[in-house]
Amino acid sequence: MSVTVRVPAKVNVQLAVGAARPDGFHELANVFLAVGLYDEVTATPSPDGPRITCEGPDAAQVPLDRTNLAARAALALAERYGRTPDVHLHIAKDIPVAGGMAGGSADGAGALLACDALWGTGASREELLDICAELGSDVPFSLVGGAALGTGRGERLTELETGGAFQWVFAMATRGLSTPAVFREFDRLAEAREIPEPVASQELLGALAKGDAEALAATVSNDLQPAALSLFPELADTLAAGRAAGALASLVSGSGPTTAFLARDAEAAEAVAAALRASGTCRDVRTASGPVAGATVV
């Protein structure tokens, strides 16, 4: 018997970052949108688990030990329900690694749901979300999907209504960026100024609710983008190439280095993708729409 869970990537259409907290995290107003790039996590009984294997693009960069969020999810669920984590977790990876699209968080949420189904633990949604929050700031959203506002360090979610699908183009960079390093650079760049409390943009939430791509484009923002560009200046060339190709908006996705481009429609997205492929500023380009559902047993 095995259970496979499909779980999506995310893009942050707003990432407002507050000052560092005493625990080292930052207060956030983080508007997530789940998009149709997926990892699949398959859980199968194994006597020597949790055991991790991985295939797909960037698979060589995925840790296969207990530092992997998928393994940590299995261990956390097993501990909560008093059982041994006898499971083999196989990750079919299509979300960029270290790309700012929550690929690791997706694997954690996928493994948690897969193990819950495999073991028949019957955990409630609230229990699963509680474990997700323990695993990492983005993991709860990977479970929920759709669109949501994350507050605190991003783990406290309020689901949001959307009035339609948005078309995106994602440009994968030639190397990764460490999320902790980007936050450290954010703190360094912010040393000489007062950092306001992070607040979700009402105009942006309204644009999501209406399904209005042009209005959304006028309001997207990412407070981590200057830090990501400071550490990876070449991303500016990719952003410029997407804008020149007609993208309504361009921004670094989360902590980067994947760059995201909002397009008017599917046809415009394909044109932006073609221009980015020809630009020589990135290693791969993908198109996807969102919002899509969160972690789902398939």
PDB file of N, CA, C and O in Angstrom, residues 195-225:
ATOM      1  N   ILE A 195      11.507  50.427  10.810  1.00  0.00           N
ATOM      2  CA  ILE A 195      10.743  49.469  10.011  1.00  0.00           C
ATOM      3  C   ILE A 195       9.298  49.478  10.487  1.00  0.00           C
ATOM      4  O   ILE A 195       9.029  49.210  11.663  1.00  0.00           O
ATOM      5  N   PRO A 196       8.353  49.794   9.609  1.00  0.00           N
ATOM      6  CA  PRO A 196       6.951  49.840  10.033  1.00  0.00           C
ATOM      7  C   PRO A 196       6.386  48.445  10.292  1.00  0.00           C
ATOM      8  O   PRO A 196       6.931  47.436   9.824  1.00  0.00           O
ATOM      9  N   GLU A 197       5.288  48.391  11.040  1.00  0.00           N
ATOM     10  CA  GLU A 197       4.595  47.124  11.237  1.00  0.00           C
ATOM     11  C   GLU A 197       4.073  46.622   9.893  1.00  0.00           C
ATOM     12  O   GLU A 197       3.533  47.395   9.098  1.00  0.00           O
ATOM     13  N   PRO A 198       4.232  45.338   9.600  1.00  0.00           N
ATOM     14  CA  PRO A 198       3.751  44.820   8.317  1.00  0.00           C
ATOM     15  C   PRO A 198       2.228  44.721   8.293  1.00  0.00           C
ATOM     16  O   PRO A 198       1.614  44.199   9.235  1.00  0.00           O
ATOM     17  N   VAL A 199       1.635  45.232   7.233  1.00  0.00           N
ATOM     18  CA  VAL A 199       0.177  45.245   7.089  1.00  0.00           C
ATOM     19  C   VAL A 199      -0.170  44.818   5.668  1.00  0.00           C
ATOM     20  O   VAL A 199       0.475  45.255   4.700  1.00  0.00           O
ATOM     21  N   ALA A 200      -1.192  43.999   5.527  1.00  0.00           N
ATOM     22  CA  ALA A 200      -1.636  43.586   4.199  1.00  0.00           C
ATOM     23  C   ALA A 200      -2.269  44.767   3.472  1.00  0.00           C
ATOM     24  O   ALA A 200      -3.001  45.567   4.071  1.00  0.00           O
ATOM     25  N   SER A 201      -1.992  44.880   2.194  1.00  0.00           N
ATOM     26  CA  SER A 201      -2.555  45.945   1.362  1.00  0.00           C
ATOM     27  C   SER A 201      -4.018  45.648   1.060  1.00  0.00           C
ATOM     28  O   SER A 201      -4.343  44.609   0.458  1.00  0.00           O
ATOM     29  N   GLN A 202      -4.901  46.564   1.437  1.00  0.00           N
ATOM     30  CA  GLN A 202      -6.318  46.365   1.141  1.00  0.00           C
ATOM     31  C   GLN A 202      -6.577  46.424  -0.367  1.00  0.00           C
ATOM     32  O   GLN A 202      -7.468  45.739  -0.869  1.00  0.00           O
ATOM     33  N   GLU A 203      -5.813  47.241  -1.069  1.00  0.00           N
ATOM     34  CA  GLU A 203      -5.969  47.298  -2.524  1.00  0.00           C
ATOM     35  C   GLU A 203      -5.601  45.959  -3.152  1.00  0.00           C
ATOM     36  O   GLU A 203      -6.276  45.483  -4.074  1.00  0.00           O
ATOM     37  N   LEU A 204      -4.541  45.337  -2.652  1.00  0.00           N
ATOM     38  CA  LEU A 204      -4.133  44.040  -3.180  1.00  0.00           C
ATOM     39  C   LEU A 204      -5.181  42.978  -2.869  1.00  0.00           C
ATOM     40  O   LEU A 204      -5.539  42.175  -3.742  1.00  0.00           O
ATOM     41  N   LEU A 205      -5.696  42.954  -1.650  1.00  0.00           N
ATOM     42  CA  LEU A 205      -6.716  41.967  -1.296  1.00  0.00           C
ATOM     43  C   LEU A 205      -7.960  42.163  -2.155  1.00  0.00           C
ATOM     44  O   LEU A 205      -8.606  41.183  -2.568  1.00  0.00           O
ATOM     45  N   GLY A 206      -8.292  43.421  -2.443  1.00  0.00           N
ATOM     46  CA  GLY A 206      -9.429  43.694  -3.305  1.00  0.00           C
ATOM     47  C   GLY A 206      -9.207  43.206  -4.727  1.00  0.00           C
ATOM     48  O   GLY A 206     -10.117  42.672  -5.369  1.00  0.00           O
ATOM     49  N   ALA A 207      -7.985  43.374  -5.231  1.00  0.00           N
ATOM     50  CA  ALA A 207      -7.665  42.904  -6.578  1.00  0.00           C
ATOM     51  C   ALA A 207      -7.762  41.383  -6.667  1.00  0.00           C
ATOM     52  O   ALA A 207      -8.253  40.830  -7.661  1.00  0.00           O
ATOM     53  N   LEU A 208      -7.290  40.684  -5.631  1.00  0.00           N
ATOM     54  CA  LEU A 208      -7.422  39.230  -5.593  1.00  0.00           C
ATOM     55  C   LEU A 208      -8.893  38.824  -5.606  1.00  0.00           C
ATOM     56  O   LEU A 208      -9.291  37.912  -6.346  1.00  0.00           O
ATOM     57  N   ALA A 209      -9.691  39.478  -4.796  1.00  0.00           N
ATOM     58  CA  ALA A 209     -11.106  39.130  -4.689  1.00  0.00           C
ATOM     59  C   ALA A 209     -11.840  39.343  -6.011  1.00  0.00           C
ATOM     60  O   ALA A 209     -12.762  38.597  -6.349  1.00  0.00           O
ATOM     61  N   LYS A 210     -11.425  40.345  -6.766  1.00  0.00           N
ATOM     62  CA  LYS A 210     -12.074  40.638  -8.050  1.00  0.00           C
ATOM     63  C   LYS A 210     -11.504  39.802  -9.196  1.00  0.00           C
ATOM     64  O   LYS A 210     -12.096  39.749 -10.277  1.00  0.00           O
ATOM     65  N   GLY A 211     -10.347  39.189  -8.988  1.00  0.00           N
ATOM     66  CA  GLY A 211      -9.694  38.484 -10.087  1.00  0.00           C
ATOM     67  C   GLY A 211      -9.142  39.426 -11.131  1.00  0.00           C
ATOM     68  O   GLY A 211      -9.029  39.075 -12.305  1.00  0.00           O
ATOM     69  N   ASP A 212      -8.749  40.623 -10.690  1.00  0.00           N
ATOM     70  CA  ASP A 212      -8.308  41.691 -11.598  1.00  0.00           C
ATOM     71  C   ASP A 212      -6.783  41.688 -11.694  1.00  0.00           C
ATOM     72  O   ASP A 212      -6.091  42.151 -10.780  1.00  0.00           O
ATOM     73  N   ALA A 213      -6.233  41.173 -12.794  1.00  0.00           N
ATOM     74  CA  ALA A 213      -4.781  41.033 -12.926  1.00  0.00           C
ATOM     75  C   ALA A 213      -4.091  42.392 -12.970  1.00  0.00           C
ATOM     76  O   ALA A 213      -3.011  42.566 -12.379  1.00  0.00           O
ATOM     77  N   GLU A 214      -4.670  43.365 -13.670  1.00  0.00           N
ATOM     78  CA  GLU A 214      -4.031  44.677 -13.761  1.00  0.00           C
ATOM     79  C   GLU A 214      -3.993  45.363 -12.397  1.00  0.00           C
ATOM     80  O   GLU A 214      -2.984  45.983 -12.036  1.00  0.00           O
ATOM     81  N   ALA A 215      -5.076  45.267 -11.639  1.00  0.00           N
ATOM     82  CA  ALA A 215      -5.095  45.862 -10.301  1.00  0.00           C
ATOM     83  C   ALA A 215      -4.122  45.146  -9.374  1.00  0.00           C
ATOM     84  O   ALA A 215      -3.444  45.777  -8.553  1.00  0.00           O
ATOM     85  N   LEU A 216      -4.025  43.818  -9.514  1.00  0.00           N
ATOM     86  CA  LEU A 216      -3.061  43.074  -8.693  1.00  0.00           C
ATOM     87  C   LEU A 216      -1.643  43.502  -9.042  1.00  0.00           C
ATOM     88  O   LEU A 216      -0.807  43.705  -8.154  1.00  0.00           O
ATOM     89  N   ALA A 217      -1.371  43.669 -10.339  1.00  0.00           N
ATOM     90  CA  ALA A 217      -0.032  44.056 -10.775  1.00  0.00           C
ATOM     91  C   ALA A 217       0.394  45.385 -10.167  1.00  0.00           C
ATOM     92  O   ALA A 217       1.573  45.595  -9.866  1.00  0.00           O
ATOM     93  N   ALA A 218      -0.561  46.282  -9.974  1.00  0.00           N
ATOM     94  CA  ALA A 218      -0.243  47.609  -9.432  1.00  0.00           C
ATOM     95  C   ALA A 218       0.056  47.578  -7.947  1.00  0.00           C
ATOM     96  O   ALA A 218       0.571  48.565  -7.395  1.00  0.00           O
ATOM     97  N   THR A 219      -0.224  46.442  -7.282  1.00  0.00           N
ATOM     98  CA  THR A 219      -0.098  46.404  -5.816  1.00  0.00           C
ATOM     99  C   THR A 219       0.848  45.341  -5.296  1.00  0.00           C
ATOM    100  O   THR A 219       1.121  45.306  -4.091  1.00  0.00           O
ATOM    101  N   VAL A 220       1.381  44.435  -6.158  1.00  0.00           N
ATOM    102  CA  VAL A 220       2.291  43.404  -5.659  1.00  0.00           C
ATOM    103  C   VAL A 220       3.553  44.052  -5.081  1.00  0.00           C
ATOM    104  O   VAL A 220       4.003  45.093  -5.565  1.00  0.00           O
ATOM    105  N   SER A 221       4.117  43.431  -4.056  1.00  0.00           N
ATOM    106  CA  SER A 221       5.334  43.974  -3.436  1.00  0.00           C
ATOM    107  C   SER A 221       6.042  42.888  -2.650  1.00  0.00           C
ATOM    108  O   SER A 221       5.424  41.915  -2.213  1.00  0.00           O
ATOM    109  N   ASN A 222       7.338  43.080  -2.457  1.00  0.00           N
ATOM    110  CA  ASN A 222       8.160  42.126  -1.714  1.00  0.00           C
ATOM    111  C   ASN A 222       9.263  42.894  -1.003  1.00  0.00           C
ATOM    112  O   ASN A 222      10.218  43.354  -1.635  1.00  0.00           O
ATOM    113  N   ASP A 223       9.150  43.017   0.309  1.00  0.00           N
ATOM    114  CA  ASP A 223      10.151  43.747   1.090  1.00  0.00           C
ATOM    115  C   ASP A 223      11.508  43.051   1.096  1.00  0.00           C
ATOM    116  O   ASP A 223      12.523  43.676   1.440  1.00  0.00           O
ATOM    117  N   LEU A 224      11.556  41.765   0.736  1.00  0.00           N
ATOM    118  CA  LEU A 224      12.837  41.046   0.687  1.00  0.00           C
ATOM    119  C   LEU A 224      13.549  41.225  -0.649  1.00  0.00           C
ATOM    120  O   LEU A 224      14.705  40.818  -0.790  1.00  0.00           O
ATOM    121  N   GLN A 225      12.883  41.834  -1.628  1.00  0.00           N
ATOM    122  CA  GLN A 225      13.498  41.936  -2.949  1.00  0.00           C
ATOM    123  C   GLN A 225      14.805  42.721  -2.945  1.00  0.00           C
ATOM    124  O   GLN A 225      15.785  42.269  -3.552  1.00  0.00           O
TER     125      GLN A 225
END
